[in-house]
Tab-separated table of C-alpha atoms and ligand atoms in Angstrom:
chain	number	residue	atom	x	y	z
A	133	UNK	CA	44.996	8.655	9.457
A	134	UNK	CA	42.105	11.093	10.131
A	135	UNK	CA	38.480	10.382	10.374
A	136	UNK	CA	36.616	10.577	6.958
A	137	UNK	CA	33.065	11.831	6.595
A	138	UNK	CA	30.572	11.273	3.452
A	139	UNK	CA	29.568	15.555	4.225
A	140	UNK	CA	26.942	15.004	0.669
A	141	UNK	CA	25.591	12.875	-1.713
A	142	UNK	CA	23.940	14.243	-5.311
A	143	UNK	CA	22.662	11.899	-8.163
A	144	UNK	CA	21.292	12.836	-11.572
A	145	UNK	CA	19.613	10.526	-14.084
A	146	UNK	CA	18.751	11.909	-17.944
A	147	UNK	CA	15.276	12.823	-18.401
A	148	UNK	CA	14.988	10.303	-21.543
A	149	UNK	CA	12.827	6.933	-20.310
A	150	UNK	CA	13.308	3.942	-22.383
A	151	UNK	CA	11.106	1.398	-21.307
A	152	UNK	CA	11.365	-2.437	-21.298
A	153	UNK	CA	8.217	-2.165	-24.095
A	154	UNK	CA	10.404	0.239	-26.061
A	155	UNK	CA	12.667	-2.170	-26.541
A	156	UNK	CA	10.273	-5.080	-27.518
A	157	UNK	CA	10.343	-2.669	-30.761
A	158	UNK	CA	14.134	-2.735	-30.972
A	159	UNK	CA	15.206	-6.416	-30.559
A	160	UNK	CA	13.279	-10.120	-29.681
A	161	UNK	CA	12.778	-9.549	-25.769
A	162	UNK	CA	9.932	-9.065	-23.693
A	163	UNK	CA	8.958	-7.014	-20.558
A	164	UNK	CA	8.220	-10.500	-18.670
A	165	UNK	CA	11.411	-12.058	-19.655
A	166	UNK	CA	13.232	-8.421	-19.125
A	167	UNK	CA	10.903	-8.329	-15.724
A	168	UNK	CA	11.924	-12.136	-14.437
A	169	UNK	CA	15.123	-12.403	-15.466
A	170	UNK	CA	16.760	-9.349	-13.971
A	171	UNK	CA	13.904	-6.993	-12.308
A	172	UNK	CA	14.783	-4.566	-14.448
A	173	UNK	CA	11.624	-2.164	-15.863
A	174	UNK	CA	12.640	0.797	-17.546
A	175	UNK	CA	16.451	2.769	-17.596
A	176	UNK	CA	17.124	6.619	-18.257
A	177	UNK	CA	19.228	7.249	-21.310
A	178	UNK	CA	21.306	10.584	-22.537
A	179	UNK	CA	20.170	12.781	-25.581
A	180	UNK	CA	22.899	12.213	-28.439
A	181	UNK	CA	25.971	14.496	-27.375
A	182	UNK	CA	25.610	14.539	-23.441
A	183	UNK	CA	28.684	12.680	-22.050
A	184	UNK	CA	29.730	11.233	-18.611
A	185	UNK	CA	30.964	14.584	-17.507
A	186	UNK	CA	27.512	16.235	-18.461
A	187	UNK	CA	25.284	13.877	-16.061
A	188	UNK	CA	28.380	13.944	-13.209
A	189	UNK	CA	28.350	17.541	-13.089
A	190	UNK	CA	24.509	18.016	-11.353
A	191	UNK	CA	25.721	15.405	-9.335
A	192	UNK	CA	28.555	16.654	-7.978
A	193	UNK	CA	27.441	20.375	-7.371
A	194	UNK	CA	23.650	18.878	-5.926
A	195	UNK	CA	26.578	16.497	-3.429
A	196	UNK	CA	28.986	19.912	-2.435
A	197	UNK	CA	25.575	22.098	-2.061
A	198	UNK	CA	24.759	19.456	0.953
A	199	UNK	CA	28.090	19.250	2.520
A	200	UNK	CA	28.245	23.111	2.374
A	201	UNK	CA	31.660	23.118	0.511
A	202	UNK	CA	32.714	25.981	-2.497
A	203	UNK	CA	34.538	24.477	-5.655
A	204	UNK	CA	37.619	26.137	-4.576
A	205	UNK	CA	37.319	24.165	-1.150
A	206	UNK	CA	38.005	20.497	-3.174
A	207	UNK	CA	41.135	19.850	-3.139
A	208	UNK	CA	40.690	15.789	-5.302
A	209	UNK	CA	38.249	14.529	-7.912
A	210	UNK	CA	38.103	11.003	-8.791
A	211	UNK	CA	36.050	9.874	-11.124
A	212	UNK	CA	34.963	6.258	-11.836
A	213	UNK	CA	33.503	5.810	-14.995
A	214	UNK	CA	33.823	3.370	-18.295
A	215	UNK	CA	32.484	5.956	-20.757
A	216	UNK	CA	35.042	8.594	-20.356
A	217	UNK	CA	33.644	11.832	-22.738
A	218	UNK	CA	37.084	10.933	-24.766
A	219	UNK	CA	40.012	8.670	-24.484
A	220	UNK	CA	41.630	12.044	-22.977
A	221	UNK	CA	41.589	14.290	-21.259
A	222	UNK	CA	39.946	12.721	-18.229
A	223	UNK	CA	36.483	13.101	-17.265
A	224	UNK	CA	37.941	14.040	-13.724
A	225	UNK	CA	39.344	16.824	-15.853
A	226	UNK	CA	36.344	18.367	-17.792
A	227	UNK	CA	34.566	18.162	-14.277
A	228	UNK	CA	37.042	19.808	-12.975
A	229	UNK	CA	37.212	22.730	-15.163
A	230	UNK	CA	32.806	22.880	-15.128
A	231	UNK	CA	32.624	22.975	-11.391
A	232	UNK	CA	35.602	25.516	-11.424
A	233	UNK	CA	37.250	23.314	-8.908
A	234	UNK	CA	40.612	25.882	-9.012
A	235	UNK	CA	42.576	23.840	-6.029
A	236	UNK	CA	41.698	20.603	-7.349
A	237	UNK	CA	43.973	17.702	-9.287
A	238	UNK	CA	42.275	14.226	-9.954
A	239	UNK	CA	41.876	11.285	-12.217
A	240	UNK	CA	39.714	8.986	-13.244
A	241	UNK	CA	39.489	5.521	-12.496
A	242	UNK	CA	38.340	2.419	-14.662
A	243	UNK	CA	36.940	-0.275	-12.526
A	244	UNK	CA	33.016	-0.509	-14.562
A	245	UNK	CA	30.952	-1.787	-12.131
A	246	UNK	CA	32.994	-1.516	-9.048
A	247	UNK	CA	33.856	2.703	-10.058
A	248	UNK	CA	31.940	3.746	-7.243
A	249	UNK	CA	33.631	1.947	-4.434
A	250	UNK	CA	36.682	2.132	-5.509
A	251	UNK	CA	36.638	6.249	-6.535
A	252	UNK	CA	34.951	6.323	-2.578
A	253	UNK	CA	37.752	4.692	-1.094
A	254	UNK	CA	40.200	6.603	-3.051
A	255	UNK	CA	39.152	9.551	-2.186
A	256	UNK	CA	38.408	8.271	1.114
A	257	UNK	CA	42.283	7.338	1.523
A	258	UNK	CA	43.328	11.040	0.421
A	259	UNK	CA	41.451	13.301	2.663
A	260	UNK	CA	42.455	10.575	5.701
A	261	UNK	CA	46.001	10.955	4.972
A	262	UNK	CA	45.877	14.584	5.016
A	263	UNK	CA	46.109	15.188	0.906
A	264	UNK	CA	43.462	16.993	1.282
A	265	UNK	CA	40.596	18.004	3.504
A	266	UNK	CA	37.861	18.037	0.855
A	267	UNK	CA	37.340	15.405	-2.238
A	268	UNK	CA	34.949	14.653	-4.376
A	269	UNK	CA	34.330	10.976	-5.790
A	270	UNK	CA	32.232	10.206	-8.726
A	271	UNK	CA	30.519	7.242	-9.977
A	272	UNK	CA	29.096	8.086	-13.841
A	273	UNK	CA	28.412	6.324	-16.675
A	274	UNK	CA	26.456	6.664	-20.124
A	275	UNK	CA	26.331	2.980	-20.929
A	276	UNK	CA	24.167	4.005	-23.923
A	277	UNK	CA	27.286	5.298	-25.860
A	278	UNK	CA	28.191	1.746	-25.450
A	279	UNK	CA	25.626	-0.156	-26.210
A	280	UNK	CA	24.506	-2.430	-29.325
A	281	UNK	CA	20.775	-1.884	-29.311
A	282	UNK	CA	20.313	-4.959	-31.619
A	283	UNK	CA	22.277	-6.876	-28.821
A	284	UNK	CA	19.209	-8.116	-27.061
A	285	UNK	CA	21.288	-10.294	-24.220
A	286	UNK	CA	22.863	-6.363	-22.965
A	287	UNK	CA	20.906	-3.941	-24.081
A	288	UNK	CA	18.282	-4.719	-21.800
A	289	UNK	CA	20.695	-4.221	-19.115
A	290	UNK	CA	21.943	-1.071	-18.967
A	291	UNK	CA	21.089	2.509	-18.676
A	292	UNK	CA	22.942	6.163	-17.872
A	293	UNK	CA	23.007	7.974	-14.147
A	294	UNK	CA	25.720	9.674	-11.987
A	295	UNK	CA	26.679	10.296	-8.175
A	296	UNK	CA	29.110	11.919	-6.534
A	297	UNK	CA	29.703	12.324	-3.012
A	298	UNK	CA	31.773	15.490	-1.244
A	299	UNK	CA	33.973	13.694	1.676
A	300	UNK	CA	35.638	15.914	4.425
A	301	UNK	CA	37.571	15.709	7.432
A	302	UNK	CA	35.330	14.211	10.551
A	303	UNK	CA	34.850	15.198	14.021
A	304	UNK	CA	36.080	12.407	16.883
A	305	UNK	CA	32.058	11.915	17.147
A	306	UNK	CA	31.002	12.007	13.779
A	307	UNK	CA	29.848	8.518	11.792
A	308	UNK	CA	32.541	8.275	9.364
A	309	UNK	CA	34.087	5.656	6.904
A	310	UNK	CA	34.815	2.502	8.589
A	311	UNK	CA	36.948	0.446	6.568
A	312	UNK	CA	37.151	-0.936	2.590
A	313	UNK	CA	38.088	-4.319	0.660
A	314	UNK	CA	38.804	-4.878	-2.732
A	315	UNK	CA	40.058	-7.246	-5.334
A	316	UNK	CA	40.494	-7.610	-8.952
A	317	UNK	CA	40.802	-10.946	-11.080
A	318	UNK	CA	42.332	-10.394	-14.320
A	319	UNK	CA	41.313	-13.760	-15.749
A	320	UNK	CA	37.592	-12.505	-16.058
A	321	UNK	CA	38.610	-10.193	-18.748
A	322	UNK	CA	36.928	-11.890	-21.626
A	323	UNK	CA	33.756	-12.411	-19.886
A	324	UNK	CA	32.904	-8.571	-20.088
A	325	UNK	CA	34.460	-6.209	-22.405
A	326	UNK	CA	34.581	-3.796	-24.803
A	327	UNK	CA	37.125	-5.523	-27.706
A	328	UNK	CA	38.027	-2.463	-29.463
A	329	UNK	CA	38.699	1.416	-29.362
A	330	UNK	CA	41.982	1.184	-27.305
A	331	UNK	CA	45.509	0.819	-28.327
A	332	UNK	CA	45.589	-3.051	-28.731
A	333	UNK	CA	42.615	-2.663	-31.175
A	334	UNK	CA	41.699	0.809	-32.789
A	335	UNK	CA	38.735	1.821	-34.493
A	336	UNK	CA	38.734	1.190	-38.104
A	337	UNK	CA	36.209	0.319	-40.122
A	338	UNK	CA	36.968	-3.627	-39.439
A	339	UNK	CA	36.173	-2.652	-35.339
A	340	UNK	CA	33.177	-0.547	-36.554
A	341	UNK	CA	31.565	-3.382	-38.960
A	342	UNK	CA	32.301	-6.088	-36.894
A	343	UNK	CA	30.680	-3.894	-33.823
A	344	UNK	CA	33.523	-4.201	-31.100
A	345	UNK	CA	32.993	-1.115	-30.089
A	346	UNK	CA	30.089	-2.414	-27.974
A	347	UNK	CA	29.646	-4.174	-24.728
A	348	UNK	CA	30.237	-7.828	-25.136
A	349	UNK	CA	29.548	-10.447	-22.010
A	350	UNK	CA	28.799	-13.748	-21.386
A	351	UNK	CA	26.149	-13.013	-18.340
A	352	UNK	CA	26.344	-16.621	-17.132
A	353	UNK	CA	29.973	-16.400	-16.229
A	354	UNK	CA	29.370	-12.913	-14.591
A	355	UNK	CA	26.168	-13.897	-12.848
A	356	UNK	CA	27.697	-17.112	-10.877
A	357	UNK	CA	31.014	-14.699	-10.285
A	358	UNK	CA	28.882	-11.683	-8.885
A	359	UNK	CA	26.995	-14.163	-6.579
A	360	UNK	CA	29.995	-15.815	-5.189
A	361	UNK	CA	32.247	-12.544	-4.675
A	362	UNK	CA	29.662	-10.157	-3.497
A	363	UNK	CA	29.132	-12.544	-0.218
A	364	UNK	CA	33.047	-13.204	-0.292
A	365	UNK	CA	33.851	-9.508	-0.331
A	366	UNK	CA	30.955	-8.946	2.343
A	367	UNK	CA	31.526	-11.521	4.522
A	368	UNK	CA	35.254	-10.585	4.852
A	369	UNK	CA	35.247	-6.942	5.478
A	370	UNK	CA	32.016	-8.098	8.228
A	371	UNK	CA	34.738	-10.064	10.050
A	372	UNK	CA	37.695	-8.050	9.829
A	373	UNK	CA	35.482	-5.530	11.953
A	374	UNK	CA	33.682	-7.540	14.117
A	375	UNK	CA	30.420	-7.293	12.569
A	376	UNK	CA	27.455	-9.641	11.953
A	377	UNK	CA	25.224	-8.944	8.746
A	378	UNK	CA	21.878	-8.637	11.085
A	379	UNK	CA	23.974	-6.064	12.754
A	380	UNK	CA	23.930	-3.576	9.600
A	381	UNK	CA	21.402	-0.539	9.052
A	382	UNK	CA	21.647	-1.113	5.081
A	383	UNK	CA	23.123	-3.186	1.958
A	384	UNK	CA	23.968	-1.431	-1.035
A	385	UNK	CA	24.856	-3.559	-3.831
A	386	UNK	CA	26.012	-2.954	-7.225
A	387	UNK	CA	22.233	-3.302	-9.317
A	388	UNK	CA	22.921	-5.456	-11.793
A	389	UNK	CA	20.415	-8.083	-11.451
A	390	UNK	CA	17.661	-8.514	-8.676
A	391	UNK	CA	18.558	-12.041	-8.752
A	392	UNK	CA	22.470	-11.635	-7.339
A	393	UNK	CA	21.344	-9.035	-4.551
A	394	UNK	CA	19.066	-11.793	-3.689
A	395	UNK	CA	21.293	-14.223	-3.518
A	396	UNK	CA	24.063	-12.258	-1.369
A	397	UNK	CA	21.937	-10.415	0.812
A	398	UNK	CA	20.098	-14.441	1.744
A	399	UNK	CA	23.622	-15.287	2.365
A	400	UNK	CA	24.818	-12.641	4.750
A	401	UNK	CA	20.898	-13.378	6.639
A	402	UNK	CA	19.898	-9.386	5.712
A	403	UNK	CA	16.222	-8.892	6.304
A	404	UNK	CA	14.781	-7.714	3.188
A	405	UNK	CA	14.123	-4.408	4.135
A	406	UNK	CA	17.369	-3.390	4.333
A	407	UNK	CA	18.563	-4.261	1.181
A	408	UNK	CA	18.391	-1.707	-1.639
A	409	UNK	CA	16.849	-2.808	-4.707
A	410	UNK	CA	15.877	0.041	-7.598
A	411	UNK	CA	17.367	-0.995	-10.349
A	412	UNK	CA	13.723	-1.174	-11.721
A	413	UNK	CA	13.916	1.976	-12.600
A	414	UNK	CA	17.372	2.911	-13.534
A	415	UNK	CA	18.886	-0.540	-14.773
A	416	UNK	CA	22.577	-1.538	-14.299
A	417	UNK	CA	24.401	2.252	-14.920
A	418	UNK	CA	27.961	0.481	-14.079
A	419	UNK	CA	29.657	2.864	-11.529
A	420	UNK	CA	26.063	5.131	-10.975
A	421	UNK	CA	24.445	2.662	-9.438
A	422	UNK	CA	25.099	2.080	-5.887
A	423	UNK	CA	25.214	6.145	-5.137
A	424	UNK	CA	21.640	6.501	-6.805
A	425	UNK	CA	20.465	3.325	-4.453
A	426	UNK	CA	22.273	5.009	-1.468
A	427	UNK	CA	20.050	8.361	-2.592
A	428	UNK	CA	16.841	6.011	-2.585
A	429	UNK	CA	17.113	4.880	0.356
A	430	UNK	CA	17.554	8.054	1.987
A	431	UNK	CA	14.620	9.486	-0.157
A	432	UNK	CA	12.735	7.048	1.665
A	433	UNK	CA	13.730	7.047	5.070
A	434	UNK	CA	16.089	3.876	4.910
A	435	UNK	CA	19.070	5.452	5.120
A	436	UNK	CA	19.562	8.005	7.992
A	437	UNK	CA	22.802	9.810	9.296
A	438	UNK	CA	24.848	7.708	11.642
A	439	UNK	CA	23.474	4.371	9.699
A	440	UNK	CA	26.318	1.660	9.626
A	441	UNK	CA	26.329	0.606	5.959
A	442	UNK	CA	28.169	-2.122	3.488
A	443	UNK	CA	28.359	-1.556	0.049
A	444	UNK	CA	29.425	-3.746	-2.163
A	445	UNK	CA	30.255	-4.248	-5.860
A	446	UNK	CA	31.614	-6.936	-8.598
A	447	UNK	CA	32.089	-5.305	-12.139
A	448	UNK	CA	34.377	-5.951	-15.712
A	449	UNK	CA	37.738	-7.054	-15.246
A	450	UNK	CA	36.789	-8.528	-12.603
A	451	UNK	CA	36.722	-6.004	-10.180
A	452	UNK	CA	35.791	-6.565	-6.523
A	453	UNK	CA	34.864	-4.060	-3.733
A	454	UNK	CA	32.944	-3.437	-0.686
A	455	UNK	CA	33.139	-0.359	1.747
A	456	UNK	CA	31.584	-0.420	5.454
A	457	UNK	CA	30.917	3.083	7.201
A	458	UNK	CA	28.107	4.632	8.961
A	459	UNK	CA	26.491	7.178	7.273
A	460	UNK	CA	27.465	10.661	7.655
A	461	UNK	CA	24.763	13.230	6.023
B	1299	UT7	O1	27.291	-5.059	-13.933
B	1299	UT7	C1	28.172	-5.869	-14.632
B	1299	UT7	C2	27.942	-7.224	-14.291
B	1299	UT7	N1	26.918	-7.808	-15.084
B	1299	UT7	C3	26.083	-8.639	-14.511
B	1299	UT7	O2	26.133	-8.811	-13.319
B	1299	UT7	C4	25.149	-9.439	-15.403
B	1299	UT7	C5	25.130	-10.854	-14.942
B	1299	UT7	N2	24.304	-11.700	-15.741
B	1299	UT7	C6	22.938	-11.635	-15.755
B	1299	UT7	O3	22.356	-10.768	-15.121
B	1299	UT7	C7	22.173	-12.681	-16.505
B	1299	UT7	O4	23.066	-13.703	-16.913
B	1299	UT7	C8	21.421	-12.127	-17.741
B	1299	UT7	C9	20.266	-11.277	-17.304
B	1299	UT7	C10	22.368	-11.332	-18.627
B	1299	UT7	C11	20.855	-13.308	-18.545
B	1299	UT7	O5	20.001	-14.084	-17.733
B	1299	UT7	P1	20.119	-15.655	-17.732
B	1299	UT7	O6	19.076	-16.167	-16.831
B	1299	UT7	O7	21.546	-15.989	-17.424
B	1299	UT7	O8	19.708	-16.026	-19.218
B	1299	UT7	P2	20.560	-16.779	-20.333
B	1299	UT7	O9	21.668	-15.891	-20.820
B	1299	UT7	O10	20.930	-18.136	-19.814
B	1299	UT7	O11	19.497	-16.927	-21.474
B	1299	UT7	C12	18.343	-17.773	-21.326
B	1299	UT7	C13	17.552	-17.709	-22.610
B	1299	UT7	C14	18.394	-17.967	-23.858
B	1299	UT7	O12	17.605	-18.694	-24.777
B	1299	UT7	P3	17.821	-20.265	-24.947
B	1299	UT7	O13	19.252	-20.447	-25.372
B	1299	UT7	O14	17.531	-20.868	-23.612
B	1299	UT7	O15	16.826	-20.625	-26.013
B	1299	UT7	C15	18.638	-16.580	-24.400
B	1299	UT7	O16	18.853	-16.567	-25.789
B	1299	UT7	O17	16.987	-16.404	-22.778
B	1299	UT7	C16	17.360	-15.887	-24.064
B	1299	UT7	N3	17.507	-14.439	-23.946
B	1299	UT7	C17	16.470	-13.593	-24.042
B	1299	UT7	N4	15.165	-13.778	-24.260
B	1299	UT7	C18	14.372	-12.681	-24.294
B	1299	UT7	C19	18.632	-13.738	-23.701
B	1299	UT7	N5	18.364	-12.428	-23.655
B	1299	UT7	C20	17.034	-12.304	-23.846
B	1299	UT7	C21	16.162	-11.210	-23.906
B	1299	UT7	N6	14.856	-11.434	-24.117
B	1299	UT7	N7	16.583	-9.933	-23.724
């Protein structure tokens, strides 16, 4: 296997603000309960008729700009994402053809939540093995397409951003990607899902009246889940290489909820100010998250080239995954 660089990162969030006290005029909430309950203060939403592959595409040409790489130079796009634009073609796909990405094949990948780590270790796995030499892997969503806005228990929650990083072939001395672990559970299926719009359940206008084609969760089974499995994850791929959680430069969790990041980050005894928290201002964008935190912290001086890093992420399905590498651009 050959040493695997992250050579850029790009992010893009919509313009569109919609702000905890926007949606005190939607459904029964409140910015305190909003505030306390998750630490979540406003989210960016798309304009009707912008779709995952609209928001990924700034994100991937702001992430090849930094690593210095031409469209025809990618040879694999992965894209991680629960909002596809359609069913199909892929979203990998229409990026494909909008970055004119002429060597490239890809796919997309569903794992919600847990998109982004496993589209970077994907990706990560293809350019190591000699696939290619350049990939691109994207974490997008546009949760709003997806979203009952008289649903006050999720539509608090969520909001729309991309990233996309460009990952090439390292030098013996560059900081590269370390290592990955990941897991699904099947059985937490019910607990987060969208009931209808696939083949087991197509729309009709039953689907449409009875609103399945929203997000549906019971957040008490996915908060104590998240809490457990992002230390679990954590803690394991920490041992496997011989590394103590004071000994990392930076944890980037999935945002979901202040709360859980709390909770893990006590856990694995990481001093606050290396923990990522700014979901504040995006909300919970499923696979967008942890590459707009990553782009955060560098923004502010956090995260710096050669940084050893864990990310980690729980999601729908359940989906499990955490990546450790030190920090390449
Ligand atoms: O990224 C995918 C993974 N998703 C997650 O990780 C989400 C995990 N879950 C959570 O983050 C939390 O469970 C929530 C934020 C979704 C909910 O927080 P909670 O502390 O678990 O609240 P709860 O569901 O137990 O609700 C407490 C109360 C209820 O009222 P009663 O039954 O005690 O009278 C709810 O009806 O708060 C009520 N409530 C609200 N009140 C004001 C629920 N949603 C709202 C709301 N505004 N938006």
């Amino acid at each position: 296997m050959r040493p695997v660089k992250v050579a850029g990162l790009g992010t893009f969030v919509p313009p569109k603000v919609l702000t905890n006290t926007d949606l005190e005029k939607l459904v029964d909430t409140n910015n305190e309960w909003i505030l306390q309950r998750t630490g979540i203060r406003e989210r960016h939403i798309v304009e009707k008729g912008v779709g995952t592959s609209d928001i990924a595409l700034p994100a991937a040409q702001a992430a090849m700009k930094e690593a210095g790489v031409t469209a025809d130079q990618i040879g694999f796009i992965v894209v991680g994402t629960t909002t596809p634009d359609m069913i199909f073609p892929s979203t990998a796909c229409l990026l494909q053809a909008k970055l004119g990405a002429v060597n490239a094949w890809g796919y997309d990948l569903g794992a919600a939540c847990s998109g982004f780590t496993y589209a970077l270790s994907t990706a990560y796995t293809m350019v190591a093995s000699g696939a290619c030499d350049h990939a691109i892997a994207v974490g997008a969503d546009v949760m709003s397409s997806i979203i009952d806005y008289t649903d006050r228990t999720t539509c608090i929650l969520f909001g729309d951003g991309a990233g996309a990083v460009v990952l090439s072939v390292a030098g013996p001395d560059e900081p590269a990607i370390i290592d990955f672990s990941h897991e699904i559970d099947g059985h937490g299926g019910p607990s987060l899902c969208m009931p209808a719009g696939g083949s087991k359940l197509p729309a009709s206008h039953e689907t449409v009246d009875q609103r399945l084609h929203f997000v549906k969760q019971d957040g008490g089974a996915v908060f104590k889940f998240a809490v457990r499995k992002t230390e679990e994850i954590a803690l394991r791929l920490l041992k496997r290489n011989n590394i103590n959680g004071p000994d990392l430069d930076l944890f980037v969790s999935h945002q979901a909820n202040r709360r859980i990041i709390e909770a893990a980050a006590d856990r694995l005894q990481m001093d606050s100010r290396k923990v990522v928290i700014n979901l504040d201002k995006y909300g919970n964008t499923t696979a967008g998250t942890i590459p707009l935190a990553l782009a955060d912290a560098r923004a502010d001086g956090r995260l710096k080239k050669g940084d050893l890093v864990l990310l980690a992420s729980v999601g729908a399905g359940f989906t499990v995954g955490s990546v450790l590498l030190r920090w390449g651009c």
